[in-house]
PDB file of N, CA and C in Angstrom:
ATOM      1  N   MET A   1      90.074 132.994 124.118  1.00 73.00           N
ATOM      2  CA  MET A   1      90.642 131.895 124.510  1.00 73.00           C
ATOM      3  C   MET A   1      90.346 131.740 126.072  1.00 73.00           C
ATOM      4  N   ALA A   2      89.652 132.553 126.503  1.00 86.00           N
ATOM      5  CA  ALA A   2      89.397 132.241 127.940  1.00 86.00           C
ATOM      6  C   ALA A   2      88.415 131.016 128.101  1.00 86.00           C
ATOM      7  N   PHE A   3      87.665 130.552 126.973  1.00 89.00           N
ATOM      8  CA  PHE A   3      86.795 129.503 126.940  1.00 89.00           C
ATOM      9  C   PHE A   3      87.689 128.397 127.298  1.00 89.00           C
ATOM     10  N   LEU A   4      89.061 128.142 126.866  1.00 90.00           N
ATOM     11  CA  LEU A   4      89.835 127.064 127.162  1.00 90.00           C
ATOM     12  C   LEU A   4      90.192 127.064 128.513  1.00 90.00           C
ATOM     13  N   ASP A   5      90.340 128.118 129.066  1.00 90.00           N
ATOM     14  CA  ASP A   5      90.749 127.931 130.559  1.00 90.00           C
ATOM     15  C   ASP A   5      89.733 127.387 131.423  1.00 90.00           C
ATOM     16  N   THR A   6      88.558 127.596 131.042  1.00 92.00           N
ATOM     17  CA  THR A   6      87.370 127.217 131.648  1.00 92.00           C
ATOM     18  C   THR A   6      86.961 125.612 131.573  1.00 92.00           C
ATOM     19  N   LEU A   7      87.500 125.077 130.453  1.00 94.00           N
ATOM     20  CA  LEU A   7      87.345 123.564 130.342  1.00 94.00           C
ATOM     21  C   LEU A   7      88.148 122.922 131.112  1.00 94.00           C
ATOM     22  N   PRO A   8      87.549 121.883 131.974  1.00 96.00           N
ATOM     23  CA  PRO A   8      88.540 121.318 132.789  1.00 96.00           C
ATOM     24  C   PRO A   8      89.169 120.019 131.926  1.00 96.00           C
ATOM     25  N   TRP A   9      90.322 119.826 132.484  1.00 96.00           N
ATOM     26  CA  TRP A   9      91.314 118.856 131.713  1.00 96.00           C
ATOM     27  C   TRP A   9      90.526 117.268 131.729  1.00 96.00           C
ATOM     28  N   ASN A  10      89.865 116.801 132.909  1.00 96.00           N
ATOM     29  CA  ASN A  10      89.281 115.556 132.580  1.00 96.00           C
ATOM     30  C   ASN A  10      88.215 115.600 131.606  1.00 96.00           C
ATOM     31  N   LEU A  11      87.552 116.743 131.447  1.00 96.00           N
ATOM     32  CA  LEU A  11      86.466 116.649 130.399  1.00 96.00           C
ATOM     33  C   LEU A  11      87.131 116.694 128.912  1.00 96.00           C
ATOM     34  N   VAL A  12      88.211 117.297 128.844  1.00 96.00           N
ATOM     35  CA  VAL A  12      88.744 117.513 127.423  1.00 96.00           C
ATOM     36  C   VAL A  12      89.467 116.092 127.141  1.00 96.00           C
ATOM     37  N   ILE A  13      90.118 115.415 128.107  1.00 96.00           N
ATOM     38  CA  ILE A  13      90.593 114.036 128.043  1.00 96.00           C
ATOM     39  C   ILE A  13      89.394 113.089 127.861  1.00 96.00           C
ATOM     40  N   LEU A  14      88.422 113.164 128.553  1.00 96.00           N
ATOM     41  CA  LEU A  14      87.436 112.201 128.230  1.00 96.00           C
ATOM     42  C   LEU A  14      86.871 112.329 126.862  1.00 96.00           C
ATOM     43  N   ALA A  15      86.718 113.514 126.525  1.00 95.00           N
ATOM     44  CA  ALA A  15      86.146 113.789 125.015  1.00 95.00           C
ATOM     45  C   ALA A  15      87.162 113.123 123.975  1.00 95.00           C
ATOM     46  N   CYS A  16      88.428 113.352 124.213  1.00 94.00           N
ATOM     47  CA  CYS A  16      89.339 112.837 123.011  1.00 94.00           C
ATOM     48  C   CYS A  16      89.359 111.111 123.311  1.00 94.00           C
ATOM     49  N   LEU A  17      88.901 110.613 124.423  1.00 93.00           N
ATOM     50  CA  LEU A  17      89.083 109.094 124.557  1.00 93.00           C
ATOM     51  C   LEU A  17      87.730 108.525 124.024  1.00 93.00           C
ATOM     52  N   THR A  18      86.540 109.303 124.236  1.00 93.00           N
ATOM     53  CA  THR A  18      85.339 108.807 123.662  1.00 93.00           C
ATOM     54  C   THR A  18      84.888 109.329 122.200  1.00 93.00           C
ATOM     55  N   LEU A  19      84.762 110.446 122.031  1.00 91.00           N
ATOM     56  CA  LEU A  19      84.362 110.998 120.698  1.00 91.00           C
ATOM     57  C   LEU A  19      85.516 110.944 119.853  1.00 91.00           C
ATOM     58  N   GLY A  20      86.714 111.300 120.265  1.00 87.00           N
ATOM     59  CA  GLY A  20      88.008 111.181 119.377  1.00 87.00           C
ATOM     60  C   GLY A  20      88.167 109.921 118.823  1.00 87.00           C
ATOM     61  N   LEU A  21      88.156 108.950 119.670  1.00 89.00           N
ATOM     62  CA  LEU A  21      88.724 107.441 119.215  1.00 89.00           C
ATOM     63  C   LEU A  21      87.320 106.608 118.889  1.00 89.00           C
ATOM     64  N   ALA A  22      86.133 107.009 119.154  1.00 88.00           N
ATOM     65  CA  ALA A  22      84.876 106.046 118.812  1.00 88.00           C
ATOM     66  C   ALA A  22      84.741 105.853 117.344  1.00 88.00           C
ATOM     67  N   PRO A  23      84.439 104.649 116.808  1.00 88.00           N
ATOM     68  CA  PRO A  23      84.519 103.536 117.474  1.00 88.00           C
ATOM     69  C   PRO A  23      85.667 102.790 117.660  1.00 88.00           C
ATOM     70  N   PHE A  24      85.912 101.965 118.650  1.00 83.00           N
ATOM     71  CA  PHE A  24      87.032 101.444 118.935  1.00 83.00           C
ATOM     72  C   PHE A  24      87.486 100.361 118.013  1.00 83.00           C
ATOM     73  N   PHE A  25      86.661  99.559 117.703  1.00 86.00           N
ATOM     74  CA  PHE A  25      87.006  98.262 116.780  1.00 86.00           C
ATOM     75  C   PHE A  25      86.266  98.419 115.517  1.00 86.00           C
ATOM     76  N   PRO A  26      86.940  98.004 114.485  1.00 88.00           N
ATOM     77  CA  PRO A  26      88.229  97.355 114.351  1.00 88.00           C
ATOM     78  C   PRO A  26      89.326  98.245 114.627  1.00 88.00           C
ATOM     79  N   GLU A  27      89.177  99.642 114.336  1.00 89.00           N
ATOM     80  CA  GLU A  27      90.310 100.603 114.401  1.00 89.00           C
ATOM     81  C   GLU A  27      89.592 101.763 114.760  1.00 89.00           C
ATOM     82  N   PRO A  28      90.205 103.013 115.640  1.00 90.00           N
ATOM     83  CA  PRO A  28      89.510 104.214 115.888  1.00 90.00           C
ATOM     84  C   PRO A  28      89.227 104.850 114.535  1.00 90.00           C
ATOM     85  N   HIS A  29      88.149 105.519 114.440  1.00 86.00           N
ATOM     86  CA  HIS A  29      87.733 106.277 113.344  1.00 86.00           C
ATOM     87  C   HIS A  29      88.606 107.400 112.774  1.00 86.00           C
ATOM     88  N   ILE A  30      89.128 108.132 113.903  1.00 91.00           N
ATOM     89  CA  ILE A  30      90.229 109.036 113.458  1.00 91.00           C
ATOM     90  C   ILE A  30      91.297 108.639 112.850  1.00 91.00           C
ATOM     91  N   TRP A  31      91.700 107.258 113.126  1.00 92.00           N
ATOM     92  CA  TRP A  31      92.933 106.869 112.625  1.00 92.00           C
ATOM     93  C   TRP A  31      92.543 106.399 111.108  1.00 92.00           C
ATOM     94  N   GLU A  32      91.321 105.730 110.842  1.00 91.00           N
ATOM     95  CA  GLU A  32      90.860 105.353 109.518  1.00 91.00           C
ATOM     96  C   GLU A  32      90.802 106.834 108.607  1.00 91.00           C
ATOM     97  N   LYS A  33      90.216 107.756 109.162  1.00 92.00           N
ATOM     98  CA  LYS A  33      90.270 109.023 108.403  1.00 92.00           C
ATOM     99  C   LYS A  33      91.578 109.771 108.143  1.00 92.00           C
ATOM    100  N   LEU A  34      92.487 109.711 109.196  1.00 94.00           N
ATOM    101  CA  LEU A  34      93.903 110.123 108.857  1.00 94.00           C
ATOM    102  C   LEU A  34      94.574 109.199 107.729  1.00 94.00           C
ATOM    103  N   LYS A  35      94.252 108.008 107.596  1.00 95.00           N
ATOM    104  CA  LYS A  35      94.853 107.245 106.662  1.00 95.00           C
ATOM    105  C   LYS A  35      94.338 107.459 105.175  1.00 95.00           C
ATOM    106  N   MET A  36      93.090 107.730 105.330  1.00 94.00           N
ATOM    107  CA  MET A  36      92.454 108.218 103.990  1.00 94.00           C
ATOM    108  C   MET A  36      92.846 109.455 103.438  1.00 94.00           C
ATOM    109  N   LEU A  37      93.242 110.683 104.560  1.00 94.00           N
ATOM    110  CA  LEU A  37      93.762 111.551 104.136  1.00 94.00           C
ATOM    111  C   LEU A  37      95.108 111.442 103.440  1.00 94.00           C
ATOM    112  N   ALA A  38      95.822 110.618 104.124  1.00 96.00           N
ATOM    113  CA  ALA A  38      97.330 110.557 103.800  1.00 96.00           C
ATOM    114  C   ALA A  38      97.458 109.814 102.339  1.00 96.00           C
ATOM    115  N   ALA A  39      96.419 108.927 101.957  1.00 96.00           N
ATOM    116  CA  ALA A  39      96.197 108.154 100.790  1.00 96.00           C
ATOM    117  C   ALA A  39      95.643 109.202  99.698  1.00 96.00           C
ATOM    118  N   GLY A  40      95.132 110.148 100.134  1.00 95.00           N
ATOM    119  CA  GLY A  40      94.346 111.047  98.994  1.00 95.00           C
ATOM    120  C   GLY A  40      93.009 110.642  98.547  1.00 95.00           C
ATOM    121  N   GLU A  41      92.498 109.851  99.573  1.00 94.00           N
ATOM    122  CA  GLU A  41      90.838 109.129  99.473  1.00 94.00           C
ATOM    123  C   GLU A  41      89.944 109.901 100.185  1.00 94.00           C
ATOM    124  N   LEU A  42      90.342 111.052 100.827  1.00 92.00           N
ATOM    125  CA  LEU A  42      89.236 111.698 101.550  1.00 92.00           C
ATOM    126  C   LEU A  42      88.594 112.738 100.597  1.00 92.00           C
ATOM    127  N   ALA A  43      87.619 112.325 100.210  1.00 92.00           N
ATOM    128  CA  ALA A  43      87.012 113.119  99.102  1.00 92.00           C
ATOM    129  C   ALA A  43      85.465 113.488  99.411  1.00 92.00           C
ATOM    130  N   LYS A  44      84.609 112.521  99.934  1.00 94.00           N
ATOM    131  CA  LYS A  44      83.431 112.605 100.274  1.00 94.00           C
ATOM    132  C   LYS A  44      82.920 113.525 101.406  1.00 94.00           C
ATOM    133  N   PRO A  45      82.093 114.539 101.254  1.00 96.00           N
ATOM    134  CA  PRO A  45      81.690 115.336 102.404  1.00 96.00           C
ATOM    135  C   PRO A  45      81.449 114.646 103.910  1.00 96.00           C
ATOM    136  N   ILE A  46      81.064 113.359 103.807  1.00 94.00           N
ATOM    137  CA  ILE A  46      80.788 112.875 105.198  1.00 94.00           C
ATOM    138  C   ILE A  46      82.274 112.436 105.657  1.00 94.00           C
ATOM    139  N   ASP A  47      83.042 111.961 104.889  1.00 92.00           N
ATOM    140  CA  ASP A  47      84.450 111.708 105.341  1.00 92.00           C
ATOM    141  C   ASP A  47      85.176 113.007 105.985  1.00 92.00           C
ATOM    142  N   ILE A  48      84.906 114.010 105.210  1.00 94.00           N
ATOM    143  CA  ILE A  48      85.667 115.148 105.606  1.00 94.00           C
ATOM    144  C   ILE A  48      84.963 115.688 106.906  1.00 94.00           C
ATOM    145  N   PHE A  49      83.589 115.579 106.976  1.00 94.00           N
ATOM    146  CA  PHE A  49      83.003 115.878 108.353  1.00 94.00           C
ATOM    147  C   PHE A  49      83.374 114.980 109.656  1.00 94.00           C
ATOM    148  N   ASP A  50      83.629 113.597 109.346  1.00 92.00           N
ATOM    149  CA  ASP A  50      83.885 112.645 110.258  1.00 92.00           C
ATOM    150  C   ASP A  50      85.356 112.986 110.790  1.00 92.00           C
ATOM    151  N   LEU A  51      86.231 113.304 109.994  1.00 94.00           N
ATOM    152  CA  LEU A  51      87.476 113.788 110.357  1.00 94.00           C
ATOM    153  C   LEU A  51      87.607 115.042 111.322  1.00 94.00           C
ATOM    154  N   VAL A  52      86.717 115.909 110.856  1.00 95.00           N
ATOM    155  CA  VAL A  52      86.495 117.391 111.585  1.00 95.00           C
ATOM    156  C   VAL A  52      86.011 116.874 113.073  1.00 95.00           C
ATOM    157  N   MET A  53      84.847 116.034 113.078  1.00 94.00           N
ATOM    158  CA  MET A  53      84.076 115.793 114.320  1.00 94.00           C
ATOM    159  C   MET A  53      85.012 115.035 115.080  1.00 94.00           C
ATOM    160  N   HIS A  54      85.671 113.897 114.604  1.00 94.00           N
ATOM    161  CA  HIS A  54      86.497 113.106 115.546  1.00 94.00           C
ATOM    162  C   HIS A  54      87.853 113.736 115.793  1.00 94.00           C
ATOM    163  N   GLY A  55      88.154 114.788 115.126  1.00 95.00           N
ATOM    164  CA  GLY A  55      89.574 115.341 115.369  1.00 95.00           C
ATOM    165  C   GLY A  55      89.318 116.701 116.181  1.00 95.00           C
ATOM    166  N   ALA A  56      88.239 117.193 116.249  1.00 96.00           N
ATOM    167  CA  ALA A  56      88.011 118.375 117.060  1.00 96.00           C
ATOM    168  C   ALA A  56      88.412 118.265 118.641  1.00 96.00           C
ATOM    169  N   PRO A  57      88.027 117.200 119.545  1.00 96.00           N
ATOM    170  CA  PRO A  57      88.690 117.143 120.649  1.00 96.00           C
ATOM    171  C   PRO A  57      90.015 117.132 120.831  1.00 96.00           C
ATOM    172  N   PHE A  58      90.899 116.550 119.851  1.00 96.00           N
ATOM    173  CA  PHE A  58      92.342 116.450 119.766  1.00 96.00           C
ATOM    174  C   PHE A  58      92.731 117.982 119.622  1.00 96.00           C
ATOM    175  N   VAL A  59      92.165 118.745 118.833  1.00 96.00           N
ATOM    176  CA  VAL A  59      92.514 120.060 118.586  1.00 96.00           C
ATOM    177  C   VAL A  59      92.241 121.076 119.883  1.00 96.00           C
ATOM    178  N   VAL A  60      91.189 120.837 120.528  1.00 96.00           N
ATOM    179  CA  VAL A  60      90.923 121.434 121.785  1.00 96.00           C
ATOM    180  C   VAL A  60      92.010 121.099 122.848  1.00 96.00           C
ATOM    181  N   LEU A  61      92.487 119.892 122.791  1.00 97.00           N
ATOM    182  CA  LEU A  61      93.304 119.139 123.717  1.00 97.00           C
ATOM    183  C   LEU A  61      94.760 119.901 123.598  1.00 97.00           C
ATOM    184  N   PHE A  62      95.154 119.924 122.189  1.00 97.00           N
ATOM    185  CA  PHE A  62      96.322 120.539 121.863  1.00 97.00           C
ATOM    186  C   PHE A  62      96.410 122.038 122.083  1.00 97.00           C
ATOM    187  N   ALA A  63      95.195 122.754 122.085  1.00 96.00           N
ATOM    188  CA  ALA A  63      95.249 124.218 122.135  1.00 96.00           C
ATOM    189  C   ALA A  63      95.359 124.647 123.549  1.00 96.00           C
ATOM    190  N   LYS A  64      94.449 123.745 124.412  1.00 96.00           N
ATOM    191  CA  LYS A  64      94.442 124.027 125.848  1.00 96.00           C
ATOM    192  C   LYS A  64      95.985 123.594 126.534  1.00 96.00           C
ATOM    193  N   GLY A  65      96.464 122.677 125.987  1.00 96.00           N
ATOM    194  CA  GLY A  65      97.978 122.448 126.530  1.00 96.00           C
ATOM    195  C   GLY A  65      98.752 123.415 126.171  1.00 96.00           C
ATOM    196  N   LEU A  66      98.704 124.077 124.814  1.00 95.00           N
ATOM    197  CA  LEU A  66      99.796 124.960 124.518  1.00 95.00           C
ATOM    198  C   LEU A  66      99.343 126.253 125.234  1.00 95.00           C
ATOM    199  N   ARG A  67      98.176 126.633 125.480  1.00 94.00           N
ATOM    200  CA  ARG A  67      97.913 127.692 126.148  1.00 94.00           C
ATOM    201  C   ARG A  67      98.271 127.586 127.588  1.00 94.00           C
ATOM    202  N   THR A  68      98.303 126.389 128.208  1.00 92.00           N
ATOM    203  CA  THR A  68      98.713 126.216 129.474  1.00 92.00           C
ATOM    204  C   THR A  68     100.231 126.367 129.752  1.00 92.00           C
ATOM    205  N   VAL A  69     100.903 125.692 128.756  1.00 94.00           N
ATOM    206  CA  VAL A  69     102.499 125.920 128.729  1.00 94.00           C
ATOM    207  C   VAL A  69     102.857 127.185 128.429  1.00 94.00           C
ATOM    208  N   MET A  70     102.182 127.988 127.592  1.00 92.00           N
ATOM    209  CA  MET A  70     102.603 129.362 127.421  1.00 92.00           C
ATOM    210  C   MET A  70     102.291 130.469 128.650  1.00 92.00           C
ATOM    211  N   ALA A  71     101.223 129.987 129.474  1.00 86.00           N
ATOM    212  CA  ALA A  71     100.876 130.830 130.575  1.00 86.00           C
ATOM    213  C   ALA A  71     101.866 130.716 131.654  1.00 86.00           C
ATOM    214  N   GLY A  72     102.655 129.566 131.632  1.00 76.00           N
ATOM    215  CA  GLY A  72     103.576 129.658 132.562  1.00 76.00           C
ATOM    216  C   GLY A  72     103.473 128.518 133.315  1.00 76.00           C
TER     217      GLY A  72
END
């Protein structure tokens, strides 16, 4: 978990805003994949890969935030 401590906040936030939300129009890709997941339409391997790829920066952001709060 020391890896999370070495990541600067601005890099994590930038990754969320770029990779996490790209492409921006007509809607963010992560939002499209989450809607597909909720509808039960997320079945193709490429769609699952897209969800993981675009969701990873948000998972890192959440983990870093949780680690920061728990550290005091």
